[in-house]
mmCIF file of C-alpha atoms in Angstrom:
data_model
loop_
_atom_site.group_PDB
_atom_site.id
_atom_site.type_symbol
_atom_site.label_atom_id
_atom_site.label_comp_id
_atom_site.label_asym_id
_atom_site.label_seq_id
_atom_site.Cartn_x
_atom_site.Cartn_y
_atom_site.Cartn_z
ATOM 1 C CA GLY A 271 -2.940 -32.256 21.570
ATOM 2 C CA ALA A 272 -0.892 -30.149 23.926
ATOM 3 C CA GLY A 273 -1.045 -27.042 21.803
ATOM 4 C CA VAL A 274 -2.109 -25.603 18.471
ATOM 5 C CA SER A 275 -0.295 -27.397 15.689
ATOM 6 C CA GLN A 276 0.219 -25.984 12.230
ATOM 7 C CA SER A 277 1.619 -27.699 9.181
ATOM 8 C CA PRO A 278 3.705 -27.344 7.227
ATOM 9 C CA ARG A 279 6.074 -25.034 9.126
ATOM 10 C CA TYR A 280 7.505 -23.806 5.848
ATOM 11 C CA LYS A 281 6.075 -23.814 2.340
ATOM 12 C CA VAL A 282 7.643 -22.568 -0.848
ATOM 13 C CA ALA A 283 5.201 -22.226 -3.723
ATOM 14 C CA LYS A 284 5.676 -21.165 -7.289
ATOM 15 C CA ARG A 285 3.531 -18.260 -8.350
ATOM 16 C CA GLY A 286 0.213 -19.568 -9.573
ATOM 17 C CA GLN A 287 0.351 -22.738 -7.478
ATOM 18 C CA ASP A 288 -2.412 -23.628 -5.005
ATOM 19 C CA VAL A 289 -1.482 -24.226 -1.359
ATOM 20 C CA ALA A 290 -3.267 -25.642 1.677
ATOM 21 C CA LEU A 291 -2.261 -24.792 5.222
ATOM 22 C CA ARG A 292 -3.469 -26.905 8.101
ATOM 23 C CA CYS A 293 -4.317 -26.005 11.687
ATOM 24 C CA ASP A 294 -5.005 -28.485 14.479
ATOM 25 C CA PRO A 295 -6.469 -26.525 17.388
ATOM 26 C CA ILE A 296 -6.377 -27.559 21.012
ATOM 27 C CA SER A 297 -8.929 -30.308 21.570
ATOM 28 C CA GLY A 298 -12.293 -28.912 22.635
ATOM 29 C CA HIS A 299 -11.572 -25.344 21.585
ATOM 30 C CA VAL A 300 -14.623 -23.772 20.027
ATOM 31 C CA SER A 301 -13.136 -20.711 18.392
ATOM 32 C CA LEU A 302 -10.499 -20.758 15.684
ATOM 33 C CA PHE A 303 -8.814 -17.805 14.003
ATOM 34 C CA TRP A 304 -6.494 -17.318 11.060
ATOM 35 C CA TYR A 305 -4.140 -14.340 10.856
ATOM 36 C CA GLN A 306 -1.677 -13.231 8.199
ATOM 37 C CA GLN A 307 1.601 -11.682 9.326
ATOM 38 C CA ALA A 308 3.706 -10.027 6.657
ATOM 39 C CA LEU A 309 7.416 -9.549 7.312
ATOM 40 C CA GLY A 310 8.011 -6.843 9.904
ATOM 41 C CA GLN A 311 4.298 -6.309 10.506
ATOM 42 C CA GLY A 312 1.750 -7.213 13.108
ATOM 43 C CA PRO A 313 -0.757 -9.968 12.359
ATOM 44 C CA GLU A 314 -3.846 -9.115 10.354
ATOM 45 C CA PHE A 315 -7.130 -10.935 10.928
ATOM 46 C CA LEU A 316 -8.281 -13.196 8.109
ATOM 47 C CA THR A 317 -11.200 -15.276 9.334
ATOM 48 C CA TYR A 318 -12.943 -16.709 12.407
ATOM 49 C CA PHE A 319 -14.798 -19.953 13.072
ATOM 50 C CA GLN A 320 -17.036 -20.923 15.915
ATOM 51 C CA ASN A 321 -17.164 -24.706 15.703
ATOM 52 C CA GLU A 322 -17.769 -25.410 12.002
ATOM 53 C CA ALA A 323 -19.460 -22.088 11.297
ATOM 54 C CA GLN A 324 -17.387 -19.408 9.637
ATOM 55 C CA LEU A 325 -18.747 -16.326 11.375
ATOM 56 C CA ASP A 326 -16.409 -13.719 9.947
ATOM 57 C CA LYS A 327 -14.364 -13.840 6.763
ATOM 58 C CA SER A 328 -14.062 -10.118 6.323
ATOM 59 C CA GLY A 329 -10.266 -10.201 6.473
ATOM 60 C CA LEU A 330 -9.714 -12.568 3.571
ATOM 61 C CA PRO A 331 -7.878 -10.400 1.038
ATOM 62 C CA SER A 332 -9.402 -11.877 -2.097
ATOM 63 C CA ASP A 333 -11.566 -14.692 -3.404
ATOM 64 C CA ARG A 334 -8.374 -16.702 -3.879
ATOM 65 C CA PHE A 335 -8.392 -17.270 -0.116
ATOM 66 C CA PHE A 336 -10.722 -19.874 1.304
ATOM 67 C CA ALA A 337 -10.933 -21.418 4.772
ATOM 68 C CA GLU A 338 -12.917 -24.310 6.117
ATOM 69 C CA ARG A 339 -13.449 -26.224 9.330
ATOM 70 C CA PRO A 340 -15.933 -28.905 8.316
ATOM 71 C CA GLU A 341 -16.099 -30.893 11.547
ATOM 72 C CA GLY A 342 -15.428 -28.088 13.976
ATOM 73 C CA SER A 343 -11.879 -29.143 14.751
ATOM 74 C CA VAL A 344 -9.114 -29.109 12.113
ATOM 75 C CA SER A 345 -9.115 -26.117 9.790
ATOM 76 C CA THR A 346 -7.548 -25.610 6.390
ATOM 77 C CA LEU A 347 -6.652 -22.298 4.794
ATOM 78 C CA LYS A 348 -6.421 -22.621 1.034
ATOM 79 C CA ILE A 349 -4.852 -20.085 -1.265
ATOM 80 C CA GLN A 350 -5.434 -20.490 -4.962
ATOM 81 C CA ARG A 351 -3.152 -19.169 -7.702
ATOM 82 C CA THR A 352 -0.629 -17.831 -5.197
ATOM 83 C CA GLN A 353 0.988 -14.470 -5.818
ATOM 84 C CA GLN A 354 4.143 -12.931 -4.387
ATOM 85 C CA GLU A 355 2.163 -10.647 -2.102
ATOM 86 C CA ASP A 356 0.761 -13.746 -0.396
ATOM 87 C CA SER A 357 4.208 -14.403 1.099
ATOM 88 C CA ALA A 358 3.759 -14.157 4.859
ATOM 89 C CA VAL A 359 3.486 -16.147 8.048
ATOM 90 C CA TYR A 360 0.013 -17.567 8.542
ATOM 91 C CA LEU A 361 -0.910 -17.924 12.198
ATOM 92 C CA CYS A 362 -3.714 -20.010 13.611
ATOM 93 C CA ALA A 363 -5.156 -19.523 17.091
ATOM 94 C CA SER A 364 -7.840 -21.286 19.082
ATOM 95 C CA SER A 365 -9.735 -20.562 22.272
ATOM 96 C CA LEU A 366 -12.369 -22.096 24.494
ATOM 97 C CA ALA A 367 -14.569 -19.041 24.367
ATOM 98 C CA TRP A 368 -18.224 -19.150 23.444
ATOM 99 C CA SER A 369 -19.638 -16.013 21.935
ATOM 100 C CA ASN A 370 -21.151 -14.660 25.128
ATOM 101 C CA SER A 371 -18.506 -15.606 27.620
ATOM 102 C CA ARG A 372 -15.810 -13.345 28.918
ATOM 103 C CA GLY A 373 -12.134 -13.998 28.968
ATOM 104 C CA ALA A 374 -10.682 -17.110 27.353
ATOM 105 C CA GLU A 375 -7.166 -16.767 26.116
ATOM 106 C CA ALA A 376 -6.299 -17.408 22.479
ATOM 107 C CA PHE A 377 -3.504 -19.946 22.024
ATOM 108 C CA PHE A 378 -1.375 -19.659 18.924
ATOM 109 C CA GLY A 379 0.438 -22.150 16.774
ATOM 110 C CA GLN A 380 3.929 -21.568 15.434
ATOM 111 C CA GLY A 381 2.636 -20.516 12.071
ATOM 112 C CA THR A 382 3.344 -21.499 8.500
ATOM 113 C CA ARG A 383 5.846 -19.367 6.637
ATOM 114 C CA LEU A 384 4.717 -19.199 3.013
ATOM 115 C CA THR A 385 7.149 -17.957 0.394
ATOM 116 C CA VAL A 386 5.863 -17.475 -3.131
ATOM 117 C CA VAL A 387 8.602 -17.400 -5.774
ATOM 118 C CA ALA B 44 -12.282 1.956 13.146
ATOM 119 C CA GLN B 45 -10.267 0.394 15.903
ATOM 120 C CA THR B 46 -6.508 0.848 15.675
ATOM 121 C CA VAL B 47 -3.497 -0.031 17.790
ATOM 122 C CA THR B 48 -0.303 2.019 17.618
ATOM 123 C CA GLN B 49 3.130 1.054 18.872
ATOM 124 C CA SER B 50 5.432 3.994 18.306
ATOM 125 C CA GLN B 51 8.705 2.284 19.241
ATOM 126 C CA PRO B 52 9.919 -0.070 16.502
ATOM 127 C CA GLU B 53 12.977 -1.042 18.575
ATOM 128 C CA MET B 54 13.968 -0.843 22.205
ATOM 129 C CA SER B 55 16.916 -2.106 24.196
ATOM 130 C CA VAL B 56 17.524 -2.676 27.875
ATOM 131 C CA GLN B 57 20.372 -3.871 30.041
ATOM 132 C CA GLU B 58 19.926 -7.158 31.788
ATOM 133 C CA ALA B 59 18.300 -6.686 35.221
ATOM 134 C CA GLU B 60 17.064 -3.211 34.312
ATOM 135 C CA THR B 61 13.504 -2.034 33.661
ATOM 136 C CA VAL B 62 12.018 -1.125 30.305
ATOM 137 C CA THR B 63 8.621 0.259 29.265
ATOM 138 C CA LEU B 64 6.998 -0.418 25.919
ATOM 139 C CA SER B 65 4.308 1.979 24.721
ATOM 140 C CA CYS B 66 0.952 1.287 23.131
ATOM 141 C CA THR B 67 -1.988 3.505 22.308
ATOM 142 C CA TYR B 68 -5.290 2.480 20.790
ATOM 143 C CA ASP B 69 -8.398 4.032 19.389
ATOM 144 C CA THR B 70 -11.895 2.699 19.923
ATOM 145 C CA SER B 71 -15.420 3.875 20.594
ATOM 146 C CA GLU B 72 -16.247 0.683 22.492
ATOM 147 C CA SER B 73 -16.463 0.569 26.273
ATOM 148 C CA ASP B 74 -16.117 -3.181 26.872
ATOM 149 C CA TYR B 75 -12.875 -4.579 25.534
ATOM 150 C CA TYR B 76 -9.648 -6.352 26.355
ATOM 151 C CA LEU B 77 -6.057 -5.303 25.814
ATOM 152 C CA PHE B 78 -3.159 -7.711 25.530
ATOM 153 C CA TRP B 79 0.577 -7.854 25.266
ATOM 154 C CA TYR B 80 1.957 -10.796 23.324
ATOM 155 C CA LYS B 81 5.564 -11.880 22.969
ATOM 156 C CA GLN B 82 6.786 -13.393 19.695
ATOM 157 C CA PRO B 83 10.224 -15.024 19.851
ATOM 158 C CA PRO B 84 12.031 -16.186 16.689
ATOM 159 C CA SER B 85 10.038 -19.428 16.870
ATOM 160 C CA ARG B 86 7.090 -17.257 15.716
ATOM 161 C CA GLN B 87 4.654 -18.573 18.321
ATOM 162 C CA MET B 88 2.673 -15.790 19.957
ATOM 163 C CA ILE B 89 2.789 -16.086 23.723
ATOM 164 C CA LEU B 90 0.390 -14.148 25.927
ATOM 165 C CA VAL B 91 2.296 -11.979 28.403
ATOM 166 C CA ILE B 92 -0.487 -10.083 30.115
ATOM 167 C CA ARG B 93 -4.057 -8.921 29.576
ATOM 168 C CA GLN B 94 -6.244 -6.155 30.903
ATOM 169 C CA GLU B 95 -10.019 -5.901 30.948
ATOM 170 C CA ALA B 96 -11.163 -2.365 30.209
ATOM 171 C CA TYR B 97 -13.713 -2.293 33.013
ATOM 172 C CA LYS B 98 -11.061 -3.063 35.637
ATOM 173 C CA GLN B 99 -9.322 0.003 36.967
ATOM 174 C CA GLN B 100 -6.538 -1.955 38.645
ATOM 175 C CA ASN B 101 -3.498 -2.474 36.463
ATOM 176 C CA ALA B 102 -2.732 -6.098 35.653
ATOM 177 C CA THR B 103 0.506 -7.670 36.834
ATOM 178 C CA GLU B 104 2.155 -11.003 36.043
ATOM 179 C CA ASN B 105 5.389 -11.528 37.946
ATOM 180 C CA ARG B 106 7.959 -9.189 36.329
ATOM 181 C CA PHE B 107 5.421 -7.820 33.850
ATOM 182 C CA SER B 108 2.959 -5.055 34.628
ATOM 183 C CA VAL B 109 0.872 -2.605 32.677
ATOM 184 C CA ASN B 110 -0.054 1.028 33.033
ATOM 185 C CA PHE B 111 -3.606 1.222 31.706
ATOM 186 C CA GLN B 112 -4.909 4.745 31.189
ATOM 187 C CA LYS B 113 -8.411 4.290 29.795
ATOM 188 C CA ALA B 114 -9.195 7.949 29.218
ATOM 189 C CA ALA B 115 -5.938 8.456 27.384
ATOM 190 C CA LYS B 116 -6.328 5.101 25.582
ATOM 191 C CA SER B 117 -2.844 4.133 26.605
ATOM 192 C CA PHE B 118 -1.618 0.664 27.591
ATOM 193 C CA SER B 119 2.100 0.431 28.298
ATOM 194 C CA LEU B 120 4.025 -2.674 29.361
ATOM 195 C CA LYS B 121 6.715 -2.537 32.015
ATOM 196 C CA ILE B 122 9.254 -5.332 32.226
ATOM 197 C CA SER B 123 11.216 -5.352 35.471
ATOM 198 C CA ASP B 124 14.492 -7.164 36.097
ATOM 199 C CA SER B 125 14.886 -7.836 32.376
ATOM 200 C CA GLN B 126 16.286 -11.217 31.415
ATOM 201 C CA LEU B 127 18.018 -12.376 28.251
ATOM 202 C CA GLY B 128 15.011 -14.558 27.511
ATOM 203 C CA ASP B 129 12.796 -11.491 27.317
ATOM 204 C CA ALA B 130 14.368 -10.536 23.991
ATOM 205 C CA ALA B 131 11.630 -10.832 21.363
ATOM 206 C CA MET B 132 9.031 -8.902 19.391
ATOM 207 C CA TYR B 133 6.274 -7.550 21.602
ATOM 208 C CA PHE B 134 2.846 -6.877 20.196
ATOM 209 C CA CYS B 135 0.035 -4.907 21.734
ATOM 210 C CA ALA B 136 -3.427 -6.146 20.757
ATOM 211 C CA TYR B 137 -7.047 -5.239 21.348
ATOM 212 C CA ARG B 138 -10.375 -6.954 21.020
ATOM 213 C CA ILE B 139 -13.932 -6.108 21.900
ATOM 214 C CA ASN B 140 -15.848 -8.377 24.242
ATOM 215 C CA GLY B 141 -18.440 -9.502 21.772
ATOM 216 C CA ASN B 142 -19.335 -12.273 19.403
ATOM 217 C CA ASN B 143 -16.258 -11.792 17.273
ATOM 218 C CA ARG B 144 -13.090 -12.157 19.254
ATOM 219 C CA LYS B 145 -10.680 -11.152 16.534
ATOM 220 C CA LEU B 146 -7.582 -9.356 17.730
ATOM 221 C CA ILE B 147 -6.410 -6.059 16.270
ATOM 222 C CA TRP B 148 -2.655 -5.706 16.491
ATOM 223 C CA GLY B 149 0.015 -3.058 16.588
ATOM 224 C CA LEU B 150 3.140 -3.254 14.438
ATOM 225 C CA GLY B 151 5.266 -4.519 17.280
ATOM 226 C CA THR B 152 8.349 -3.458 19.209
ATOM 227 C CA SER B 153 11.580 -5.395 18.931
ATOM 228 C CA LEU B 154 13.184 -5.666 22.361
ATOM 229 C CA ALA B 155 16.874 -6.411 22.724
ATOM 230 C CA VAL B 156 18.313 -7.340 26.124
ATOM 231 C CA ASN B 157 21.998 -6.594 26.528
ATOM 232 C CA PRO B 158 24.087 -8.692 28.918
#
């Protein structure tokens, strides 16, 4: 596609509900990132994929958060048993970069705004 | 630990004037990138400008330029001839040039452009 696409744009979940957020990166992009952006804050890194391999998940706040990218393209961020503190915008970004190459801009989607009530 | 600090939560500028947004960072790495991103209400992060740490020359992109002071770990963004469309949140971000390209972000500066 022309850019990084995220769906849904908005999600309201009841506390305790499971949610799944989808990211369609730019075709051919190797690297994919998930960030969490709380209201009035800068984004915080959650996890990073290179193709289908999840190379860094150090930013996932708890074991309720799980991300996958099984075929090296579309990625899903799943949050189990949502809690109010999970309310945030979830941003996905992709880039062409291989691990040893320089440069390569990260392109962002418009994010999914998750509200847990 | 690497950190990015933006000390100006809000700034304003008159249309056609110049404004400078501040950013400082802390790192022990020598090979890294610095970025300024713009986030309009649509929420999509848009890259404004980037600077490679090993380049001494300050990056410029049309009306946008940076003042990169590596020893002081300072990376400010100058917007010249401000336009109404420049109004947005601006985030300073950092990443090392290594296997993990995760970005570390500041808290952002909200820029208002007054007509």
